[in-house]
Coordinates of C-alpha atoms in Angstrom, one line a residue:
X1 CA 106.2 124.8 113.5
X2 CA 108.0 128.1 113.8
X3 CA 109.8 129.6 110.7
X4 CA 111.5 132.4 112.5
X5 CA 114.9 131.3 111.1
X6 CA 113.8 132.3 107.6
X7 CA 113.3 135.9 108.7
X8 CA 116.2 136.5 111.0
X9 CA 118.4 139.5 110.6
X10 CA 122.0 139.8 111.8
X11 CA 122.4 138.9 115.5
X12 CA 122.4 142.4 116.7
X13 CA 118.8 143.0 117.4
X14 CA 118.2 144.9 120.6
X15 CA 117.2 142.6 123.5
X16 CA 115.1 144.0 126.2
X17 CA 116.3 143.4 129.8
X18 CA 115.1 140.3 131.6
X19 CA 113.7 142.3 134.5
X20 CA 111.5 144.3 132.1
X21 CA 110.4 141.0 130.5
X22 CA 109.3 139.7 133.8
X23 CA 107.3 142.8 134.5
X24 CA 105.5 142.4 131.1
X25 CA 104.9 138.7 131.8
X26 CA 103.4 139.3 135.2
X27 CA 101.5 142.5 134.3
X28 CA 100.3 142.0 130.8
X29 CA 99.4 138.3 130.4
X30 CA 96.3 136.3 131.3
X31 CA 96.7 133.2 133.4
X32 CA 95.4 129.6 133.4
X33 CA 94.9 130.1 137.2
X34 CA 92.6 127.1 137.6
X35 CA 95.3 124.8 136.3
X36 CA 98.1 125.8 138.7
X37 CA 98.4 125.9 142.5
X38 CA 101.7 126.9 144.0
X39 CA 103.5 124.6 146.4
X40 CA 103.9 126.2 149.8
X41 CA 107.7 126.3 149.6
X42 CA 110.1 126.7 146.7
X43 CA 111.2 123.4 145.0
X44 CA 114.5 123.0 143.1
X45 CA 114.2 120.9 140.0
X46 CA 117.2 119.5 138.2
X47 CA 116.1 119.5 134.5
X48 CA 117.7 117.9 131.4
X49 CA 117.2 120.3 128.5
X50 CA 118.4 121.1 125.0
X51 CA 117.9 124.8 124.5
X52 CA 117.5 126.0 120.8
X53 CA 120.4 127.9 119.3
X54 CA 118.5 131.1 119.2
X55 CA 117.9 131.1 123.0
X56 CA 120.6 133.3 124.5
X57 CA 120.7 131.8 128.1
X58 CA 118.1 129.4 129.3
X59 CA 119.0 130.0 132.9
X60 CA 118.3 133.8 132.7
X61 CA 115.6 133.5 130.1
X62 CA 112.4 135.6 130.8
X63 CA 110.1 132.6 130.3
X64 CA 112.3 130.6 132.7
X65 CA 111.9 133.3 135.3
X66 CA 108.2 133.5 134.7
X67 CA 107.8 129.8 135.3
X68 CA 109.9 129.9 138.4
X69 CA 107.8 132.7 139.9
X70 CA 104.5 131.4 138.6
X71 CA 105.1 127.9 140.0
X72 CA 107.4 128.7 142.9
X73 CA 110.2 126.4 141.6
X74 CA 113.8 127.0 140.7
X75 CA 115.5 125.3 137.7
X76 CA 118.9 123.8 137.7
X77 CA 119.5 123.0 134.1
X78 CA 121.6 120.1 132.7
X79 CA 122.1 121.6 129.3
X80 CA 122.9 119.2 126.5
X81 CA 123.4 119.9 122.8
X82 CA 121.2 118.3 120.2
X83 CA 124.1 116.3 118.9
X84 CA 125.0 114.9 122.3
X85 CA 121.4 114.5 123.5
X86 CA 121.0 110.8 122.9
X87 CA 124.3 109.7 124.3
X88 CA 124.1 111.9 127.4
X89 CA 120.5 110.8 128.1
X90 CA 121.5 107.1 128.0
X91 CA 124.5 107.8 130.3
X92 CA 122.4 109.6 132.8
X93 CA 119.7 107.0 132.9
X94 CA 122.2 104.2 133.1
X95 CA 124.2 105.9 135.9
X96 CA 123.2 107.1 139.3
X97 CA 123.4 110.9 138.8
X98 CA 120.4 111.6 136.6
X99 CA 118.1 114.7 136.6
X100 CA 114.8 115.0 138.4
X101 CA 113.1 115.8 135.1
X102 CA 113.6 115.3 131.4
X103 CA 112.2 118.3 129.6
X104 CA 113.5 117.5 126.2
X105 CA 114.1 113.8 126.6
X106 CA 113.1 112.6 123.1
X107 CA 112.2 109.3 124.7
X108 CA 111.3 106.5 122.3
X109 CA 108.6 104.0 123.2
X110 CA 111.5 101.5 123.8
X111 CA 113.2 103.8 126.2
X112 CA 110.0 104.5 128.0
X113 CA 109.3 100.8 128.5
X114 CA 112.9 99.9 129.3
X115 CA 113.6 102.6 131.9
X116 CA 110.0 102.6 133.2
X117 CA 110.2 98.8 134.0
X118 CA 113.6 99.4 135.6
X119 CA 112.0 102.0 137.9
X120 CA 114.2 104.8 136.5
X121 CA 111.1 106.7 135.1
X122 CA 108.2 107.3 137.3
X123 CA 104.7 106.4 136.1
X124 CA 102.8 109.7 135.7
X125 CA 99.2 108.4 136.0
X126 CA 98.6 109.1 139.7
X127 CA 100.4 112.4 139.5
X128 CA 98.3 113.5 136.6
X129 CA 95.1 112.4 138.3
X130 CA 95.9 114.4 141.4
X131 CA 97.7 117.5 140.2
X132 CA 97.2 118.0 136.5
X133 CA 93.7 119.2 135.5
X134 CA 94.8 120.7 132.2
X135 CA 96.5 117.4 131.1
X136 CA 93.3 115.5 132.1
X137 CA 91.3 117.8 130.0
X138 CA 93.6 117.3 127.1
X139 CA 93.2 113.6 127.4
X140 CA 89.4 114.0 127.5
X141 CA 89.4 116.2 124.4
X142 CA 91.9 114.0 122.6
X143 CA 91.5 110.3 123.7
X144 CA 93.9 109.2 121.0
X145 CA 96.7 111.1 122.7
X146 CA 96.3 109.2 126.0
X147 CA 96.0 105.9 124.1
X148 CA 99.1 106.5 122.1
X149 CA 101.3 107.3 125.1
X150 CA 100.0 104.6 127.5
X151 CA 102.4 101.7 127.7
X152 CA 101.1 98.1 127.6
X153 CA 101.4 97.9 131.4
X154 CA 98.9 100.7 131.7
X155 CA 101.4 103.4 132.7
X156 CA 102.3 106.7 131.2
X157 CA 106.0 107.3 131.5
X158 CA 106.5 110.4 129.3
X159 CA 104.4 113.2 127.8
X160 CA 105.0 114.4 124.2
X161 CA 104.9 117.9 122.8
X162 CA 101.7 118.1 120.8
X163 CA 101.6 120.2 117.7
X164 CA 98.5 119.9 115.6
X165 CA 100.2 121.6 112.6
X166 CA 97.9 121.0 109.6
X167 CA 100.6 121.7 107.0
X168 CA 103.1 119.6 108.9
X169 CA 100.8 116.6 108.8
X170 CA 101.1 116.8 105.0
X171 CA 104.7 118.1 104.7
X172 CA 105.8 115.7 101.9
X173 CA 105.4 118.4 99.2
X174 CA 106.7 119.1 95.7
X175 CA 107.0 122.8 94.9
X176 CA 107.0 123.8 91.2
X177 CA 107.9 127.1 89.5
X178 CA 104.5 128.4 88.3
X179 CA 106.2 131.2 86.3
X180 CA 108.0 128.7 84.2
X181 CA 104.8 126.7 83.7
X182 CA 103.1 129.8 82.5
X183 CA 106.0 130.8 80.3
X184 CA 106.0 127.4 78.6
X185 CA 102.2 127.0 78.3
X186 CA 102.2 124.1 80.8
X187 CA 99.9 123.2 83.6
X188 CA 100.6 121.7 87.1
X189 CA 101.3 118.0 86.5
X190 CA 98.9 115.5 88.0
X191 CA 100.5 112.2 87.0
X192 CA 103.9 110.7 86.7
X193 CA 103.8 111.1 82.9
X194 CA 102.8 114.7 83.1
X195 CA 105.6 115.4 85.5
X196 CA 108.1 113.8 83.1
X197 CA 107.0 116.0 80.3
X198 CA 107.1 119.2 82.4
X199 CA 110.6 118.3 83.6
X200 CA 111.7 117.7 80.1
X201 CA 110.4 121.1 79.1
X202 CA 112.2 122.8 82.0
X203 CA 115.5 121.2 80.9
X204 CA 115.2 121.9 77.2
X205 CA 113.2 125.1 76.6
X206 CA 115.2 127.7 78.6
X207 CA 112.3 128.7 80.9
X208 CA 114.5 131.2 82.9
X209 CA 115.3 133.0 79.7
X210 CA 119.0 133.5 80.1
X211 CA 120.0 131.6 76.9
X212 CA 121.9 128.9 78.9
X213 CA 121.0 125.3 79.5
X214 CA 121.5 125.8 83.2
X215 CA 118.0 124.9 84.5
X216 CA 117.7 122.2 87.2
X217 CA 114.3 120.5 86.6
X218 CA 114.0 118.8 90.0
X219 CA 116.2 119.0 93.1
X220 CA 116.1 118.0 96.7
X221 CA 118.6 116.9 99.4
X222 CA 119.8 114.0 101.4
X223 CA 119.0 115.5 104.8
X224 CA 116.4 117.9 106.1
X225 CA 112.6 118.2 106.5
X226 CA 110.9 116.2 103.7
X227 CA 113.6 117.0 101.1
X228 CA 113.9 113.5 99.7
X229 CA 112.9 113.4 96.1
X230 CA 112.5 109.7 96.2
X231 CA 109.7 109.8 98.8
X232 CA 107.4 112.1 96.9
X233 CA 107.9 110.3 93.6
X234 CA 107.6 106.8 95.0
X235 CA 104.2 107.6 96.5
X236 CA 102.7 107.5 93.0
X237 CA 103.5 103.8 93.0
X238 CA 103.4 102.7 96.7
X239 CA 103.2 104.5 100.0
X240 CA 106.5 105.8 101.2
X241 CA 106.8 108.6 103.8
X242 CA 110.6 108.9 103.7
X243 CA 111.0 107.6 107.2
X244 CA 110.0 103.9 107.2
X245 CA 108.9 101.3 104.6
X246 CA 105.6 100.2 106.1
X247 CA 102.5 99.8 104.1
X248 CA 99.3 98.9 106.0
X249 CA 96.3 97.5 104.1
X250 CA 93.2 96.2 106.0
X251 CA 95.3 96.0 109.1
X252 CA 98.1 93.9 107.5
X253 CA 101.6 95.3 107.7
X254 CA 104.0 94.8 104.8
X255 CA 107.4 96.1 103.7
X256 CA 107.0 98.4 100.7
X257 CA 110.6 98.2 99.6
X258 CA 110.5 94.6 98.4
X259 CA 107.2 94.8 96.6
X260 CA 106.9 95.0 92.8
X261 CA 105.4 98.5 93.1
X262 CA 108.6 99.7 94.6
X263 CA 110.6 98.3 91.7
X264 CA 108.2 100.1 89.3
X265 CA 108.8 103.3 91.2
X266 CA 112.5 102.9 91.0
X267 CA 112.3 102.4 87.3
X268 CA 110.5 105.7 86.9
X269 CA 112.8 107.6 89.1
X270 CA 115.8 106.1 87.4
X271 CA 114.5 107.3 84.0
X272 CA 114.2 110.8 85.3
X273 CA 117.8 110.6 86.7
X274 CA 119.3 109.1 83.4
X275 CA 117.7 111.9 81.4
X276 CA 119.1 114.6 83.6
X277 CA 115.8 115.6 85.0
X278 CA 116.8 115.1 88.6
X279 CA 119.7 117.0 90.1
X280 CA 122.5 114.4 90.8
X281 CA 123.3 116.4 94.0
X282 CA 119.8 115.7 95.3
X283 CA 121.0 112.3 96.7
X284 CA 124.1 113.7 98.5
X285 CA 123.8 117.4 99.3
X286 CA 122.5 119.0 102.5
X287 CA 119.8 121.6 102.5
X288 CA 122.6 124.2 102.4
X289 CA 123.3 122.9 98.9
X290 CA 119.7 123.6 97.8
X291 CA 120.0 127.1 99.3
X292 CA 123.2 127.8 97.3
X293 CA 121.5 126.6 94.1
X294 CA 118.5 128.8 94.9
X295 CA 120.8 131.8 95.2
X296 CA 122.2 131.5 91.7
X297 CA 123.0 135.2 91.0
X298 CA 122.2 135.4 87.3
X299 CA 118.8 133.7 87.2
X300 CA 116.6 131.3 89.1
X301 CA 117.7 127.8 88.1
X302 CA 115.2 125.6 90.0
X303 CA 112.2 124.2 88.3
X304 CA 110.9 122.2 91.2
X305 CA 112.0 120.9 94.6
X306 CA 110.9 118.6 97.4
X307 CA 110.7 120.3 100.8
X308 CA 108.4 120.7 103.7
X309 CA 108.2 124.4 102.9
X310 CA 109.5 126.4 100.0
X311 CA 111.6 128.9 102.1
X312 CA 113.8 126.0 103.2
X313 CA 115.6 126.6 99.9
X314 CA 114.7 130.3 99.2
X315 CA 115.7 131.5 102.6
X316 CA 116.2 135.0 103.9
X317 CA 113.8 137.9 104.6
X318 CA 114.7 139.7 101.4
X319 CA 114.3 136.6 99.2
X320 CA 111.5 136.9 96.7
X321 CA 112.0 133.9 94.3
X322 CA 109.9 131.7 96.5
X323 CA 106.8 133.6 95.4
X324 CA 107.0 131.8 92.0
X325 CA 106.3 128.4 93.6
X326 CA 103.1 126.4 94.2
X327 CA 102.6 122.9 95.3
X328 CA 102.0 119.8 93.1
X329 CA 99.4 117.4 94.4
X330 CA 100.4 113.7 95.0
X331 CA 101.1 112.3 91.6
X332 CA 99.0 109.5 90.1
X333 CA 101.1 106.6 88.9
X334 CA 100.5 104.4 85.8
X335 CA 98.4 102.0 87.9
X336 CA 96.2 104.7 89.3
X337 CA 97.8 104.8 92.8
X338 CA 98.4 108.1 94.6
X339 CA 99.1 109.0 98.2
X340 CA 100.1 111.9 100.3
X341 CA 102.7 111.4 102.9
X342 CA 101.0 111.7 106.3
X343 CA 102.7 112.6 109.6
X344 CA 100.0 113.0 112.2
X345 CA 101.3 109.9 113.9
X346 CA 102.2 111.2 117.4
X347 CA 105.5 112.2 118.8
X348 CA 108.2 110.8 121.1
X349 CA 108.0 111.6 124.8
X350 CA 109.8 114.8 125.9
X351 CA 108.7 115.2 129.6
X352 CA 109.5 112.5 132.1
X353 CA 110.1 112.4 135.9
X354 CA 112.9 110.1 137.1
X355 CA 113.3 108.1 140.3
X356 CA 115.7 110.9 141.5
X357 CA 112.8 113.2 142.2
X358 CA 111.3 113.2 145.7
X359 CA 107.5 113.3 146.2
X360 CA 107.6 117.0 146.6
X361 CA 109.7 117.4 143.4
X362 CA 107.5 115.1 141.5
X363 CA 104.5 117.1 142.4
X364 CA 106.2 120.3 141.4
X365 CA 107.3 118.7 138.1
X366 CA 103.8 117.5 137.1
X367 CA 102.4 121.0 137.9
X368 CA 105.0 122.4 135.6
X369 CA 104.0 119.9 132.9
X370 CA 100.3 120.8 133.5
X371 CA 101.0 124.5 133.0
X372 CA 103.1 123.9 129.9
X373 CA 100.2 122.0 128.4
X374 CA 98.1 125.2 128.6
X375 CA 97.4 127.7 125.9
X376 CA 99.0 130.6 127.9
X377 CA 102.3 128.7 128.1
X378 CA 102.1 127.8 124.4
X379 CA 102.0 131.5 123.5
X380 CA 104.6 132.7 126.0
X381 CA 107.0 129.9 125.2
X382 CA 107.1 130.6 121.5
X383 CA 106.5 134.3 121.2
X384 CA 107.6 135.8 124.5
X385 CA 105.6 138.3 126.6
X386 CA 102.5 140.0 125.4
X387 CA 102.9 143.2 123.3
X388 CA 106.5 142.5 122.5
X389 CA 106.2 140.0 119.6
X390 CA 102.5 139.2 119.8
X391 CA 99.3 140.9 120.9
X392 CA 95.6 140.2 121.3
X393 CA 93.6 140.1 118.1
X394 CA 92.1 143.4 117.1
X395 CA 88.6 144.3 116.0
X396 CA 88.1 143.1 112.4
X397 CA 91.0 140.7 112.3
X398 CA 90.0 137.2 111.3
X399 CA 91.7 133.8 111.8
X400 CA 92.1 130.9 109.4
X401 CA 88.4 130.1 109.6
X402 CA 86.9 133.6 109.4
X403 CA 86.4 133.8 113.2
X404 CA 87.6 136.8 115.3
X405 CA 91.3 136.3 115.7
X406 CA 92.5 135.6 119.3
X407 CA 96.1 136.5 118.7
X408 CA 98.3 138.3 116.1
X409 CA 102.1 138.2 115.6
X410 CA 103.9 141.5 115.6
X411 CA 106.3 142.2 112.7
X412 CA 109.3 142.5 115.0
X413 CA 109.1 138.8 115.7
X414 CA 110.6 138.0 112.3
X415 CA 113.5 140.3 112.8
X416 CA 115.1 138.5 115.8
X417 CA 117.9 136.0 115.5
X418 CA 118.9 135.7 119.1
X419 CA 116.6 136.3 122.0
X420 CA 116.1 135.7 125.7
X421 CA 112.4 136.2 126.1
X422 CA 111.0 132.7 125.3
X423 CA 112.0 129.1 125.0
X424 CA 111.4 129.0 121.2
X425 CA 109.2 125.9 121.6
X426 CA 111.6 124.0 123.9
X427 CA 110.0 121.5 126.2
X428 CA 106.4 120.4 125.9
X429 CA 103.6 122.4 124.5
X430 CA 100.1 121.6 123.5
X431 CA 99.2 123.5 120.3
X432 CA 95.8 122.2 119.0
X433 CA 94.6 123.0 115.6
X434 CA 92.1 125.4 117.1
X435 CA 94.9 127.3 118.8
X436 CA 97.2 127.3 115.8
X437 CA 94.5 128.5 113.5
X438 CA 93.2 131.2 115.8
X439 CA 95.9 133.7 114.9
X440 CA 95.2 136.6 112.6
X441 CA 95.7 135.9 108.9
X442 CA 97.7 138.8 107.3
X443 CA 96.7 140.2 103.9
X444 CA 99.9 139.2 102.1
X445 CA 100.4 135.4 102.0
X446 CA 103.9 135.9 100.6
X447 CA 105.1 137.9 103.5
X448 CA 106.9 136.3 106.5
X449 CA 103.8 137.0 108.6
X450 CA 101.6 135.4 106.0
X451 CA 103.7 132.3 105.5
X452 CA 101.7 130.0 107.7
X453 CA 98.5 130.9 105.9
X454 CA 100.2 130.2 102.6
X455 CA 101.2 126.8 103.8
X456 CA 97.8 126.1 105.2
X457 CA 96.1 127.1 101.8
X458 CA 98.5 124.9 99.7
X459 CA 97.9 122.0 102.0
X460 CA 94.2 122.4 102.0
X461 CA 94.2 122.6 98.2
X462 CA 96.3 119.7 97.3
X463 CA 97.0 117.2 100.1
X464 CA 94.3 117.0 102.7
X465 CA 92.5 113.7 102.6
X466 CA 94.9 112.1 100.1
X467 CA 96.7 110.0 102.7
X468 CA 96.2 106.2 103.1
X469 CA 93.5 104.9 105.3
X470 CA 96.1 103.4 107.7
X471 CA 99.6 104.5 108.6
X472 CA 102.0 103.2 111.2
X473 CA 101.9 105.1 114.4
X474 CA 105.2 106.6 115.5
X475 CA 104.6 105.9 119.2
X476 CA 104.3 102.1 119.0
X477 CA 105.1 100.1 122.2
X478 CA 106.7 96.7 122.3
X479 CA 108.1 94.7 125.2
X480 CA 111.8 95.6 125.8
X481 CA 113.3 92.5 124.2
X482 CA 111.1 92.8 121.1
X483 CA 111.8 96.5 120.8
X484 CA 115.6 95.9 121.0
X485 CA 115.3 93.2 118.3
X486 CA 113.2 95.4 116.1
X487 CA 115.6 98.3 116.4
X488 CA 118.5 96.1 115.4
X489 CA 116.6 94.8 112.4
X490 CA 115.4 98.3 111.5
X491 CA 119.0 99.6 111.4
X492 CA 120.2 96.8 109.1
X493 CA 117.2 96.7 106.8
X494 CA 116.8 100.5 106.5
X495 CA 120.4 100.9 105.7
X496 CA 120.4 98.3 103.0
X497 CA 117.2 99.7 101.4
X498 CA 118.6 103.2 101.4
X499 CA 121.8 102.2 99.8
X500 CA 120.2 100.0 97.2
X501 CA 117.6 102.6 96.3
X502 CA 120.2 105.1 95.4
X503 CA 122.3 102.5 93.7
X504 CA 119.3 101.4 91.5
X505 CA 118.4 105.0 90.6
X506 CA 121.9 106.1 89.7
X507 CA 122.7 102.9 87.8
X508 CA 125.3 101.5 90.1
X509 CA 123.0 98.4 90.4
X510 CA 121.0 97.1 87.4
X511 CA 117.3 97.0 88.2
X512 CA 116.6 94.5 85.4
X513 CA 119.1 91.9 86.6
X514 CA 119.7 92.6 90.3
X515 CA 116.2 93.2 91.7
X516 CA 115.6 89.5 92.8
X517 CA 119.0 89.4 94.5
X518 CA 118.2 92.6 96.3
X519 CA 114.9 91.2 97.6
X520 CA 116.7 88.1 98.8
X521 CA 119.3 90.3 100.6
X522 CA 116.5 92.1 102.5
X523 CA 114.8 88.9 103.4
X524 CA 118.1 87.4 104.6
X525 CA 118.2 90.4 107.0
X526 CA 115.1 88.9 108.7
X527 CA 112.5 91.1 107.0
X528 CA 109.8 88.6 107.9
X529 CA 110.7 88.8 111.5
X530 CA 110.8 92.6 111.4
X531 CA 107.3 92.7 110.0
X532 CA 106.1 90.2 112.5
X533 CA 107.2 92.3 115.4
X534 CA 105.5 95.4 114.0
X535 CA 102.4 93.5 113.1
X536 CA 102.1 92.3 116.7
X537 CA 102.7 95.8 118.1
X538 CA 100.2 97.3 115.6
X539 CA 97.6 94.7 116.5
X540 CA 98.1 95.5 120.2
X541 CA 97.8 99.2 119.5
X542 CA 94.5 98.8 117.7
X543 CA 93.1 96.6 120.4
X544 CA 93.8 99.1 123.2

């Protein structure tokens, strides 16, 4: 994950010309030459893509030009905004005027099966076997990857972007104000009871020292990366990752949100809410609301917050309040349960070749995918050309594991808001843990450059190995009819659970008298059938 947005300055940073960027690419960067062989004639590829906001112009982008010259292709981009991506993708696949290639397709397993069986997505197996040595090597190094993206018919219809981001795997984090803990003589809470007492102290004992009862003991948001307070707190009672409601025990799938442990978790969270220990806005505000709270001018008001990383709230290169926060480990509940949310579950398919591509275009496209799966492309895509925003590791620099660092980020990288030198992680990349953790570790973990190291350290300290033995894979295939049914049931069941969860916490529904009725409501939405569909798919996944 790239946190460039937290360090952007005003959009006026000087941008070096594209021609010079191409010169730097071609002159100053090593190549994965064994993985790429140019076609004899240039091939034009029509490519569906959603460029990130910070990319100035994908058509003239220096990495685009590098790929075109490197692979002897020419891109014709079908550019689609993130908001319109799903609708436009469906329209193109349903119609007769689709692209040759989806580069940012975000194709679910259902879509891969549906459009693959209709012949609108080409199987990639033979193309990979013939033209993609780097992809084959990735499969050999990571057999789980190939298993997870292979459909039940044996075909691979889409390739995901792979990001073995250690701290992202354990991104369900609670951050707490360590300065307040020290000021009040408290320690980092380990259990639900200890958290309750800490939040009470934050509310009542004026830890920010301004003489006002303006502290917010715990906050979060309704949208954003792991900002849901309910998810972290509930996982002291039963596993909840904030995305679905599956619990898997000894291979058996169940729905957490209708089990007694879920009711117990709701009772605890409701108590925090009733006593003013949870920010009421946490259930409705966006991340921008957290940012505004974090910027309170007189004094820091936030005691703790849920977020994938602390700078989501304390944003901006000059912000220093974030330095006060450390992570809280997964809490232990009254029955001894404790679990970290775990998200190393695979990703949806981004790269796919459609039936619009000729044989020559399909060959060129898979060669493109093969190059993008290489380490050279991972560096250039995210950081631009060598010696602009990154360089080779210098003598004495060490990576996350004390090895000689292969790469180092230059400070200028954190000062750019709009650029035209890289794709800013668009498309497919393969970033293994070895690659991600091979960059030089700066001395200051609280600097922008040291932020990844800080997140790594916090994750290593409090979350690694605390996940359940089994979690539901994200990339789970079903037959088209079953997948369509499961999606309908998911929509209705998830919607009802989300609404009821907030209603129980805020008191709009009474947990003591309405829990049984709520369980009946969920079951009437065919919860048993929903679990049956996922149980079958999970069994098939494990058997492959």
